[in-house]
Amino acid sequence: MEEKIPVLELENVSVGYDSQAGMVQAVNDVSLTIYENSIVGLIGESGSGKSTLGNAIMHLLKNNAVITNGEIKVMGKNIYSMGREELRRFRWSQMSMVFQSAMNALNPVLTIEEQFLDVFLSHNKNMSKKEARVKAAELMKIVSIDPAHLKSYPHELSGGMRQRVVIAIAIALDPKLVIMDEPTTALDVVVQRSILDKIKEIQKVKKFAILFISHDFSLVSELASRVAIMYAGRFVEITDSQSLSQSEQKHHPYTEGLMKAIPHLTADDVTIEGIPGNPPDLVELPSGCAYHPRCPYVHDRCMTERPAISKVVNREIECHLYEVVRKEVQKS
Ligand SMILES: Nc1ncnc2c1ncn2[C@@H]1O[C@H](COP(=O)(O)OP(=O)(O)OP(=O)(O)O)[C@@H](O)[C@H]1O
Ligand SMILES: [Mg+2]
């Protein structure tokens, strides 16, 4: 069998924010490997630590953030042992990110072409402006925008077009890993769909790996082959996305809650079933399993003991309920 090359390796990564209230444990001991040419989804409620993890991978955390534990490798290289110049070259050429609300992140006073040229010329001293312009036009075509818009300023484009430009800039240098943080959230459903299809189409051709961050469960399970489910800074489950559409599969109680929270949109049934309760305070996490105050299956042990990760056929679940299954798998 052909060996798969790991593009991203997270090993026991924890990230905290220093705040007046204390240390906010935004990412708490997560491990995950993403292989080349694959799409992995990262899903969880607001405040669960998704963007923090994305920014940590890019080495673009806020000043008050600290990586308190673990290692992050992209293409086998530890991001945090690189020098400034090495990191500058590595970013965008090997790994890039479409930031949350990125369509507002384009520089308003530069034309789209100038923003492409910035990326090309700052990474490639030998490239002429003319070559860079040709490449920029090619990228515009890839994301289905008329290259005539290279002369436009961001405000002259629609939200959907700006988002396509941001995606084009993220893939401009053919990175191996692209982190997409809620790339379609602010857009209407029709535009979302067309951008999603575009992302799929480009990924098929360019074969980069994607970490796709979203809180839209159905969207992620459609796009990604694997999905990590994040709750209070932890991966409570990592599973094949296929298993998310098989109703007989057992999941982490939080995953099950999210699955039920999908809006059911049929002609006479427009219901959304949410998960009762709120995510915990990340400064003072609940004891034991952080999900226990909201879990319908909670029992005494959940309140005192953090569950270990149970590895069951292509899936990892952090829940006491699955330890029995794990033991049986180990026996056989
Ligand atoms: N600079 C900061 N200082 C202190 N706390 C922060 C800072 N940035 C984020 N946080 C906190 O860290 C936690 C994780 O935030 P993060 O933005 O990573 O969540 P998220 O999953 O991306 O949420 P969303 O879905 O709303 O984008 C939240 O509790 C947030 O309030
Ligand atoms: Mg976020």
mmCIF file of C-alpha atoms and ligand atoms in Angstrom:
data_model
loop_
_atom_site.group_PDB
_atom_site.id
_atom_site.type_symbol
_atom_site.label_atom_id
_atom_site.label_comp_id
_atom_site.label_asym_id
_atom_site.label_seq_id
_atom_site.Cartn_x
_atom_site.Cartn_y
_atom_site.Cartn_z
ATOM 1 C CA MET A 1 0.000 0.000 0.000
ATOM 2 C CA GLU A 2 1.194 3.510 -0.786
ATOM 3 C CA GLU A 3 2.299 5.346 2.309
ATOM 4 C CA LYS A 4 0.268 8.407 3.197
ATOM 5 C CA ILE A 5 2.266 11.550 3.918
ATOM 6 C CA PRO A 6 1.212 13.473 7.016
ATOM 7 C CA VAL A 7 0.764 17.155 6.252
ATOM 8 C CA LEU A 8 -0.316 18.265 9.713
ATOM 9 C CA GLU A 9 0.551 16.560 12.984
ATOM 10 C CA LEU A 10 -0.858 17.818 16.252
ATOM 11 C CA GLU A 11 0.479 16.113 19.326
ATOM 12 C CA ASN A 12 -1.137 16.867 22.675
ATOM 13 C CA VAL A 13 -1.509 20.548 21.831
ATOM 14 C CA SER A 14 -2.814 22.915 24.506
ATOM 15 C CA VAL A 15 -3.264 26.657 24.093
ATOM 16 C CA GLY A 16 -4.259 29.093 26.816
ATOM 17 C CA TYR A 17 -5.036 32.811 26.915
ATOM 18 C CA ASP A 18 -3.808 34.880 29.763
ATOM 19 C CA SER A 19 -6.800 36.890 30.958
ATOM 20 C CA GLN A 20 -7.823 38.897 34.006
ATOM 21 C CA ALA A 21 -10.108 36.073 35.096
ATOM 22 C CA GLY A 22 -7.277 33.539 34.832
ATOM 23 C CA MET A 23 -5.984 31.191 32.139
ATOM 24 C CA VAL A 24 -8.590 30.521 29.440
ATOM 25 C CA GLN A 25 -7.974 26.913 28.370
ATOM 26 C CA ALA A 26 -9.026 27.394 24.758
ATOM 27 C CA VAL A 27 -7.370 24.248 23.361
ATOM 28 C CA ASN A 28 -6.824 21.380 25.718
ATOM 29 C CA ASP A 29 -4.576 18.443 24.810
ATOM 30 C CA VAL A 30 -5.622 17.707 21.216
ATOM 31 C CA SER A 31 -3.951 15.282 18.828
ATOM 32 C CA LEU A 32 -4.732 14.801 15.153
ATOM 33 C CA THR A 33 -2.965 13.901 11.923
ATOM 34 C CA ILE A 34 -4.090 15.153 8.531
ATOM 35 C CA TYR A 35 -2.682 13.377 5.491
ATOM 36 C CA GLU A 36 -1.993 14.826 2.055
ATOM 37 C CA ASN A 37 -4.900 15.299 -0.299
ATOM 38 C CA SER A 38 -7.550 14.928 2.385
ATOM 39 C CA ILE A 39 -10.198 17.166 3.893
ATOM 40 C CA VAL A 40 -10.724 17.068 7.632
ATOM 41 C CA GLY A 41 -13.543 18.982 9.269
ATOM 42 C CA LEU A 42 -13.349 20.689 12.646
ATOM 43 C CA ILE A 43 -16.662 21.348 14.231
ATOM 44 C CA GLY A 44 -17.931 22.664 17.534
ATOM 45 C CA GLU A 45 -20.055 25.381 19.098
ATOM 46 C CA SER A 46 -18.949 28.989 19.297
ATOM 47 C CA GLY A 47 -16.051 29.442 21.724
ATOM 48 C CA SER A 48 -14.944 25.803 21.618
ATOM 49 C CA GLY A 49 -11.425 26.733 20.454
ATOM 50 C CA LYS A 50 -11.556 26.122 16.692
ATOM 51 C CA SER A 51 -10.045 29.420 15.550
ATOM 52 C CA THR A 52 -7.492 29.325 18.348
ATOM 53 C CA LEU A 53 -6.278 25.979 17.056
ATOM 54 C CA GLY A 54 -6.188 27.237 13.434
ATOM 55 C CA ASN A 55 -4.223 30.314 14.448
ATOM 56 C CA ALA A 56 -1.866 28.193 16.549
ATOM 57 C CA ILE A 57 -1.071 26.036 13.509
ATOM 58 C CA MET A 58 -0.260 29.170 11.510
ATOM 59 C CA HIS A 59 1.846 30.530 14.400
ATOM 60 C CA LEU A 60 -0.411 33.582 14.364
ATOM 61 C CA LEU A 61 -1.809 33.559 17.881
ATOM 62 C CA LYS A 62 -2.731 36.725 19.768
ATOM 63 C CA ASN A 63 -0.107 38.191 22.102
ATOM 64 C CA ASN A 64 -1.785 36.927 25.262
ATOM 65 C CA ALA A 65 -1.903 33.334 23.990
ATOM 66 C CA VAL A 66 0.539 30.675 25.139
ATOM 67 C CA ILE A 67 1.087 27.185 23.825
ATOM 68 C CA THR A 68 1.209 25.402 27.138
ATOM 69 C CA ASN A 69 1.893 21.935 25.814
ATOM 70 C CA GLY A 70 2.457 19.813 22.735
ATOM 71 C CA GLU A 71 3.926 19.976 19.274
ATOM 72 C CA ILE A 72 2.621 21.202 15.912
ATOM 73 C CA LYS A 73 4.275 19.916 12.764
ATOM 74 C CA VAL A 74 3.445 20.873 9.191
ATOM 75 C CA MET A 75 5.114 18.808 6.477
ATOM 76 C CA GLY A 76 7.193 17.220 9.230
ATOM 77 C CA LYS A 77 8.533 20.575 10.477
ATOM 78 C CA ASN A 78 7.935 21.905 13.934
ATOM 79 C CA ILE A 79 6.336 25.303 13.373
ATOM 80 C CA TYR A 80 7.546 26.620 16.709
ATOM 81 C CA SER A 81 11.190 25.831 16.230
ATOM 82 C CA MET A 82 11.485 27.830 13.011
ATOM 83 C CA GLY A 83 13.281 31.146 12.788
ATOM 84 C CA ARG A 84 11.336 34.240 11.726
ATOM 85 C CA GLU A 85 12.524 34.249 8.125
ATOM 86 C CA GLU A 86 12.005 30.507 7.702
ATOM 87 C CA LEU A 87 8.490 30.851 9.093
ATOM 88 C CA ARG A 88 7.726 33.801 6.803
ATOM 89 C CA ARG A 89 8.724 31.746 3.784
ATOM 90 C CA PHE A 90 6.932 28.664 5.025
ATOM 91 C CA ARG A 91 3.643 30.469 5.629
ATOM 92 C CA TRP A 92 1.565 30.788 2.454
ATOM 93 C CA SER A 93 3.944 28.600 0.459
ATOM 94 C CA GLN A 94 3.469 25.440 2.582
ATOM 95 C CA MET A 95 0.494 26.345 4.775
ATOM 96 C CA SER A 96 -2.100 29.061 4.455
ATOM 97 C CA MET A 97 -5.317 30.107 6.095
ATOM 98 C CA VAL A 98 -8.593 31.638 5.077
ATOM 99 C CA PHE A 99 -9.398 33.557 8.234
ATOM 100 C CA GLN A 100 -12.792 33.796 9.854
ATOM 101 C CA SER A 101 -14.667 36.758 8.282
ATOM 102 C CA ALA A 102 -11.845 36.842 5.772
ATOM 103 C CA MET A 103 -13.819 38.605 3.098
ATOM 104 C CA ASN A 104 -13.497 41.739 5.164
ATOM 105 C CA ALA A 105 -9.801 41.114 5.627
ATOM 106 C CA LEU A 106 -8.690 42.219 2.168
ATOM 107 C CA ASN A 107 -6.837 45.491 2.258
ATOM 108 C CA PRO A 108 -9.456 48.120 1.276
ATOM 109 C CA VAL A 109 -6.961 50.553 -0.263
ATOM 110 C CA LEU A 110 -5.248 48.085 -2.601
ATOM 111 C CA THR A 111 -6.650 46.629 -5.805
ATOM 112 C CA ILE A 112 -7.129 42.881 -5.953
ATOM 113 C CA GLU A 113 -4.160 42.660 -8.304
ATOM 114 C CA GLU A 114 -1.884 44.489 -5.884
ATOM 115 C CA GLN A 115 -2.848 42.023 -3.155
ATOM 116 C CA PHE A 116 -1.974 39.047 -5.363
ATOM 117 C CA LEU A 117 1.306 40.684 -6.350
ATOM 118 C CA ASP A 118 2.189 41.205 -2.692
ATOM 119 C CA VAL A 119 1.928 37.474 -2.079
ATOM 120 C CA PHE A 120 3.856 36.423 -5.194
ATOM 121 C CA LEU A 121 6.638 38.978 -5.040
ATOM 122 C CA SER A 122 7.281 38.722 -1.308
ATOM 123 C CA HIS A 123 7.844 34.975 -1.686
ATOM 124 C CA ASN A 124 9.603 34.843 -4.994
ATOM 125 C CA LYS A 125 12.392 37.308 -5.594
ATOM 126 C CA ASN A 126 12.919 36.095 -9.148
ATOM 127 C CA MET A 127 9.374 36.588 -10.330
ATOM 128 C CA SER A 128 8.676 39.605 -12.519
ATOM 129 C CA LYS A 129 5.574 41.752 -12.066
ATOM 130 C CA LYS A 130 4.409 40.628 -15.462
ATOM 131 C CA GLU A 131 4.622 36.940 -14.524
ATOM 132 C CA ALA A 132 2.852 37.663 -11.245
ATOM 133 C CA ARG A 133 0.012 39.409 -13.116
ATOM 134 C CA VAL A 134 -0.407 36.404 -15.400
ATOM 135 C CA LYS A 135 -0.539 34.066 -12.388
ATOM 136 C CA ALA A 136 -3.042 36.324 -10.632
ATOM 137 C CA ALA A 137 -5.305 36.211 -13.702
ATOM 138 C CA GLU A 138 -5.036 32.402 -13.783
ATOM 139 C CA LEU A 139 -6.068 32.201 -10.141
ATOM 140 C CA MET A 140 -9.037 34.495 -10.725
ATOM 141 C CA LYS A 141 -10.185 32.140 -13.457
ATOM 142 C CA ILE A 142 -9.754 29.146 -11.155
ATOM 143 C CA VAL A 143 -12.191 30.711 -8.683
ATOM 144 C CA SER A 144 -14.497 31.748 -11.551
ATOM 145 C CA ILE A 145 -14.035 35.502 -11.414
ATOM 146 C CA ASP A 146 -13.388 37.550 -14.536
ATOM 147 C CA PRO A 147 -9.707 38.648 -14.365
ATOM 148 C CA ALA A 148 -10.893 42.148 -15.333
ATOM 149 C CA HIS A 149 -11.758 42.440 -11.631
ATOM 150 C CA LEU A 150 -8.066 42.420 -10.778
ATOM 151 C CA LYS A 151 -8.262 46.179 -11.234
ATOM 152 C CA SER A 152 -11.136 46.429 -8.731
ATOM 153 C CA TYR A 153 -10.947 47.410 -5.096
ATOM 154 C CA PRO A 154 -12.460 44.989 -2.546
ATOM 155 C CA HIS A 155 -15.563 47.156 -1.945
ATOM 156 C CA GLU A 156 -16.414 46.926 -5.636
ATOM 157 C CA LEU A 157 -16.898 43.150 -5.354
ATOM 158 C CA SER A 158 -19.778 41.243 -3.752
ATOM 159 C CA GLY A 159 -19.193 39.320 -0.512
ATOM 160 C CA GLY A 160 -19.095 36.035 -2.408
ATOM 161 C CA MET A 161 -16.536 37.355 -4.885
ATOM 162 C CA ARG A 162 -14.346 38.734 -2.112
ATOM 163 C CA GLN A 163 -14.428 35.355 -0.439
ATOM 164 C CA ARG A 164 -13.387 33.679 -3.687
ATOM 165 C CA VAL A 165 -10.491 36.138 -3.982
ATOM 166 C CA VAL A 166 -9.390 35.312 -0.441
ATOM 167 C CA ILE A 167 -9.452 31.605 -1.281
ATOM 168 C CA ALA A 168 -7.488 32.264 -4.481
ATOM 169 C CA ILE A 169 -4.837 34.169 -2.522
ATOM 170 C CA ALA A 170 -4.642 31.365 0.042
ATOM 171 C CA ILE A 171 -3.872 28.814 -2.675
ATOM 172 C CA ALA A 172 -1.700 31.138 -4.777
ATOM 173 C CA LEU A 173 1.593 29.550 -3.770
ATOM 174 C CA ASP A 174 0.327 25.963 -3.913
ATOM 175 C CA PRO A 175 0.479 25.242 -0.176
ATOM 176 C CA LYS A 176 0.189 21.671 1.091
ATOM 177 C CA LEU A 177 -2.199 22.636 3.891
ATOM 178 C CA VAL A 178 -5.007 25.181 3.762
ATOM 179 C CA ILE A 179 -6.906 26.001 6.938
ATOM 180 C CA MET A 180 -10.347 27.370 6.147
ATOM 181 C CA ASP A 181 -12.008 29.005 9.125
ATOM 182 C CA GLU A 182 -15.749 29.284 8.471
ATOM 183 C CA PRO A 183 -15.099 30.295 4.855
ATOM 184 C CA THR A 184 -18.750 30.580 3.885
ATOM 185 C CA THR A 185 -20.547 31.453 7.088
ATOM 186 C CA ALA A 186 -21.400 35.105 6.370
ATOM 187 C CA LEU A 187 -22.773 34.341 2.911
ATOM 188 C CA ASP A 188 -26.262 33.471 1.743
ATOM 189 C CA VAL A 189 -27.075 29.827 1.095
ATOM 190 C CA VAL A 190 -26.804 29.923 -2.701
ATOM 191 C CA VAL A 191 -23.419 31.665 -2.642
ATOM 192 C CA GLN A 192 -22.262 29.282 0.117
ATOM 193 C CA ARG A 193 -23.104 26.313 -2.051
ATOM 194 C CA SER A 194 -21.252 27.654 -5.088
ATOM 195 C CA ILE A 195 -18.137 28.455 -3.025
ATOM 196 C CA LEU A 196 -18.232 25.046 -1.430
ATOM 197 C CA ASP A 197 -18.442 23.368 -4.826
ATOM 198 C CA LYS A 198 -15.544 25.525 -5.979
ATOM 199 C CA ILE A 199 -13.435 24.507 -2.983
ATOM 200 C CA LYS A 200 -14.133 20.829 -3.714
ATOM 201 C CA GLU A 201 -13.295 21.253 -7.378
ATOM 202 C CA ILE A 202 -9.986 23.056 -6.736
ATOM 203 C CA GLN A 203 -8.967 20.617 -4.027
ATOM 204 C CA LYS A 204 -9.478 17.704 -6.396
ATOM 205 C CA VAL A 205 -7.089 19.260 -8.892
ATOM 206 C CA LYS A 206 -4.479 20.744 -6.543
ATOM 207 C CA LYS A 207 -4.685 17.985 -3.932
ATOM 208 C CA PHE A 208 -3.785 20.108 -0.920
ATOM 209 C CA ALA A 209 -5.052 19.069 2.500
ATOM 210 C CA ILE A 210 -7.758 21.168 4.130
ATOM 211 C CA LEU A 211 -8.652 21.694 7.752
ATOM 212 C CA PHE A 212 -12.186 22.962 7.329
ATOM 213 C CA ILE A 213 -13.537 24.765 10.401
ATOM 214 C CA SER A 214 -17.260 25.224 10.732
ATOM 215 C CA HIS A 215 -20.174 24.932 13.091
ATOM 216 C CA ASP A 216 -22.417 23.657 10.316
ATOM 217 C CA PHE A 217 -22.583 19.942 10.844
ATOM 218 C CA SER A 218 -24.195 18.918 7.563
ATOM 219 C CA LEU A 219 -21.817 21.049 5.532
ATOM 220 C CA VAL A 220 -18.737 19.565 7.187
ATOM 221 C CA SER A 221 -19.902 15.978 6.927
ATOM 222 C CA GLU A 222 -20.557 16.489 3.231
ATOM 223 C CA LEU A 223 -17.171 18.017 2.471
ATOM 224 C CA ALA A 224 -14.732 16.226 4.757
ATOM 225 C CA SER A 225 -13.675 12.609 4.882
ATOM 226 C CA ARG A 226 -12.879 12.842 8.587
ATOM 227 C CA VAL A 227 -14.326 15.086 11.241
ATOM 228 C CA ALA A 228 -12.972 16.194 14.601
ATOM 229 C CA ILE A 229 -15.641 17.309 17.053
ATOM 230 C CA MET A 230 -14.447 19.895 19.530
ATOM 231 C CA TYR A 231 -15.999 20.638 22.882
ATOM 232 C CA ALA A 232 -14.489 23.040 25.414
ATOM 233 C CA GLY A 233 -11.078 22.870 23.754
ATOM 234 C CA ARG A 234 -10.954 19.081 23.438
ATOM 235 C CA PHE A 235 -11.586 16.661 20.627
ATOM 236 C CA VAL A 236 -14.372 14.576 22.097
ATOM 237 C CA GLU A 237 -14.626 12.507 18.932
ATOM 238 C CA ILE A 238 -12.706 12.041 15.697
ATOM 239 C CA THR A 239 -14.602 10.003 13.169
ATOM 240 C CA ASP A 240 -15.080 9.166 9.503
ATOM 241 C CA SER A 241 -17.702 11.507 8.140
ATOM 242 C CA GLN A 242 -19.510 8.523 6.645
ATOM 243 C CA SER A 243 -20.326 7.277 10.122
ATOM 244 C CA LEU A 244 -22.162 10.538 10.751
ATOM 245 C CA SER A 245 -24.823 9.674 8.225
ATOM 246 C CA GLN A 246 -25.314 6.139 9.522
ATOM 247 C CA SER A 247 -28.045 6.372 12.107
ATOM 248 C CA GLU A 248 -27.184 3.023 13.716
ATOM 249 C CA GLN A 249 -23.657 4.221 14.633
ATOM 250 C CA LYS A 250 -23.051 5.227 18.222
ATOM 251 C CA HIS A 251 -21.317 8.533 18.813
ATOM 252 C CA HIS A 252 -20.129 10.742 21.610
ATOM 253 C CA PRO A 253 -23.210 12.209 23.334
ATOM 254 C CA TYR A 254 -22.102 15.686 22.205
ATOM 255 C CA THR A 255 -21.820 14.538 18.598
ATOM 256 C CA GLU A 256 -25.284 13.049 18.881
ATOM 257 C CA GLY A 257 -26.528 16.377 20.236
ATOM 258 C CA LEU A 258 -25.012 18.237 17.288
ATOM 259 C CA MET A 259 -26.472 15.739 14.843
ATOM 260 C CA LYS A 260 -29.924 16.315 16.264
ATOM 261 C CA ALA A 261 -29.359 20.071 16.134
ATOM 262 C CA ILE A 262 -29.322 19.935 12.338
ATOM 263 C CA PRO A 263 -32.358 21.770 11.054
ATOM 264 C CA HIS A 264 -34.865 19.364 9.522
ATOM 265 C CA LEU A 265 -36.090 21.181 6.472
ATOM 266 C CA THR A 266 -38.945 19.347 4.870
ATOM 267 C CA ALA A 267 -42.124 20.899 3.524
ATOM 268 C CA ASP A 268 -44.052 20.794 6.790
ATOM 269 C CA ASP A 269 -41.229 20.276 9.275
ATOM 270 C CA VAL A 270 -38.827 23.106 10.003
ATOM 271 C CA THR A 271 -37.463 22.220 13.401
ATOM 272 C CA ILE A 272 -34.143 22.709 15.119
ATOM 273 C CA GLU A 273 -33.396 20.697 18.185
ATOM 274 C CA GLY A 274 -30.611 22.350 20.146
ATOM 275 C CA ILE A 275 -28.497 20.991 22.976
ATOM 276 C CA PRO A 276 -29.828 22.245 26.308
ATOM 277 C CA GLY A 277 -27.397 24.223 28.454
ATOM 278 C CA ASN A 278 -24.334 26.246 27.552
ATOM 279 C CA PRO A 279 -20.656 25.511 26.914
ATOM 280 C CA PRO A 280 -18.595 25.764 30.114
ATOM 281 C CA ASP A 281 -16.386 28.558 31.368
ATOM 282 C CA LEU A 282 -12.951 27.741 29.966
ATOM 283 C CA VAL A 283 -11.206 29.309 32.954
ATOM 284 C CA GLU A 284 -12.871 26.885 35.351
ATOM 285 C CA LEU A 285 -13.631 23.731 33.428
ATOM 286 C CA PRO A 286 -16.068 21.256 34.987
ATOM 287 C CA SER A 287 -14.400 18.340 36.770
ATOM 288 C CA GLY A 288 -14.147 14.976 35.018
ATOM 289 C CA CYS A 289 -15.652 15.119 31.544
ATOM 290 C CA ALA A 290 -16.237 18.768 30.586
ATOM 291 C CA TYR A 291 -19.486 17.781 28.852
ATOM 292 C CA HIS A 292 -21.002 16.155 31.935
ATOM 293 C CA PRO A 293 -23.256 19.077 32.992
ATOM 294 C CA ARG A 294 -25.068 18.843 29.634
ATOM 295 C CA CYS A 295 -24.858 15.134 28.966
ATOM 296 C CA PRO A 296 -28.105 13.130 28.982
ATOM 297 C CA TYR A 297 -26.173 9.955 29.915
ATOM 298 C CA VAL A 298 -24.146 11.431 32.797
ATOM 299 C CA HIS A 299 -23.222 9.100 35.654
ATOM 300 C CA ASP A 300 -21.071 9.527 38.770
ATOM 301 C CA ARG A 301 -17.754 8.701 37.162
ATOM 302 C CA CYS A 302 -18.204 11.417 34.509
ATOM 303 C CA MET A 303 -18.125 14.052 37.227
ATOM 304 C CA THR A 304 -14.829 12.993 38.724
ATOM 305 C CA GLU A 305 -12.743 11.273 36.075
ATOM 306 C CA ARG A 306 -11.758 12.573 32.675
ATOM 307 C CA PRO A 307 -12.456 9.771 30.173
ATOM 308 C CA ALA A 308 -9.587 8.272 28.211
ATOM 309 C CA ILE A 309 -9.719 8.155 24.427
ATOM 310 C CA SER A 310 -11.312 4.936 23.181
ATOM 311 C CA LYS A 311 -10.089 3.898 19.755
ATOM 312 C CA VAL A 312 -12.786 1.913 18.006
ATOM 313 C CA VAL A 313 -12.419 1.049 14.300
ATOM 314 C CA ASN A 314 -11.364 4.322 12.660
ATOM 315 C CA ARG A 315 -12.848 6.371 15.430
ATOM 316 C CA GLU A 316 -11.660 7.972 18.620
ATOM 317 C CA ILE A 317 -14.188 8.799 21.290
ATOM 318 C CA GLU A 318 -13.507 10.407 24.640
ATOM 319 C CA CYS A 319 -16.373 9.135 26.751
ATOM 320 C CA HIS A 320 -16.768 6.666 29.625
ATOM 321 C CA LEU A 321 -19.644 4.986 27.783
ATOM 322 C CA TYR A 322 -17.259 3.688 25.124
ATOM 323 C CA GLU A 323 -14.616 2.191 27.368
ATOM 324 C CA VAL A 324 -16.519 -1.083 27.470
ATOM 325 C CA VAL A 325 -16.420 -1.248 23.682
ATOM 326 C CA ARG A 326 -12.723 -0.411 23.720
ATOM 327 C CA LYS A 327 -11.927 -3.213 26.148
ATOM 328 C CA GLU A 328 -13.769 -5.701 23.958
ATOM 329 C CA VAL A 329 -11.881 -4.574 20.875
ATOM 330 C CA GLN A 330 -8.582 -4.912 22.744
ATOM 331 C CA LYS A 331 -9.453 -8.443 23.904
ATOM 332 C CA SER A 332 -10.255 -9.700 20.431
HETATM 333 N N1 LIG B 1 -7.304 36.997 22.866
HETATM 334 C C1 LIG B 1 -8.075 36.297 23.711
HETATM 335 N N2 LIG B 1 -7.965 36.458 25.046
HETATM 336 C C2 LIG B 1 -8.703 35.727 25.927
HETATM 337 N N3 LIG B 1 -9.582 34.791 25.552
HETATM 338 C C3 LIG B 1 -9.740 34.577 24.229
HETATM 339 C C4 LIG B 1 -9.003 35.317 23.238
HETATM 340 N N4 LIG B 1 -9.372 34.880 22.012
HETATM 341 C C5 LIG B 1 -10.296 33.914 22.219
HETATM 342 N N5 LIG B 1 -10.517 33.730 23.539
HETATM 343 C C6 LIG B 1 -11.408 32.738 24.170
HETATM 344 O O1 LIG B 1 -10.959 31.452 23.803
HETATM 345 C C7 LIG B 1 -12.051 30.566 23.584
HETATM 346 C C8 LIG B 1 -11.967 29.949 22.198
HETATM 347 O O2 LIG B 1 -12.154 30.960 21.223
HETATM 348 P P1 LIG B 1 -12.126 30.646 19.669
HETATM 349 O O3 LIG B 1 -12.240 31.945 18.960
HETATM 350 O O4 LIG B 1 -10.956 29.811 19.371
HETATM 351 O O5 LIG B 1 -13.462 29.787 19.485
HETATM 352 P P2 LIG B 1 -14.182 29.312 18.146
HETATM 353 O O6 LIG B 1 -14.493 27.872 18.329
HETATM 354 O O7 LIG B 1 -13.394 29.710 16.966
HETATM 355 O O8 LIG B 1 -15.562 30.135 18.196
HETATM 356 P P3 LIG B 1 -16.449 30.700 16.967
HETATM 357 O O9 LIG B 1 -17.247 29.528 16.441
HETATM 358 O O10 LIG B 1 -17.340 31.712 17.641
HETATM 359 O O11 LIG B 1 -15.559 31.301 15.954
HETATM 360 C C9 LIG B 1 -13.321 31.405 23.800
HETATM 361 O O12 LIG B 1 -13.746 31.187 25.130
HETATM 362 C C10 LIG B 1 -12.835 32.819 23.652
HETATM 363 O O13 LIG B 1 -13.608 33.719 24.429
HETATM 364 MG MG MG B 2 -13.773 30.905 15.346
#
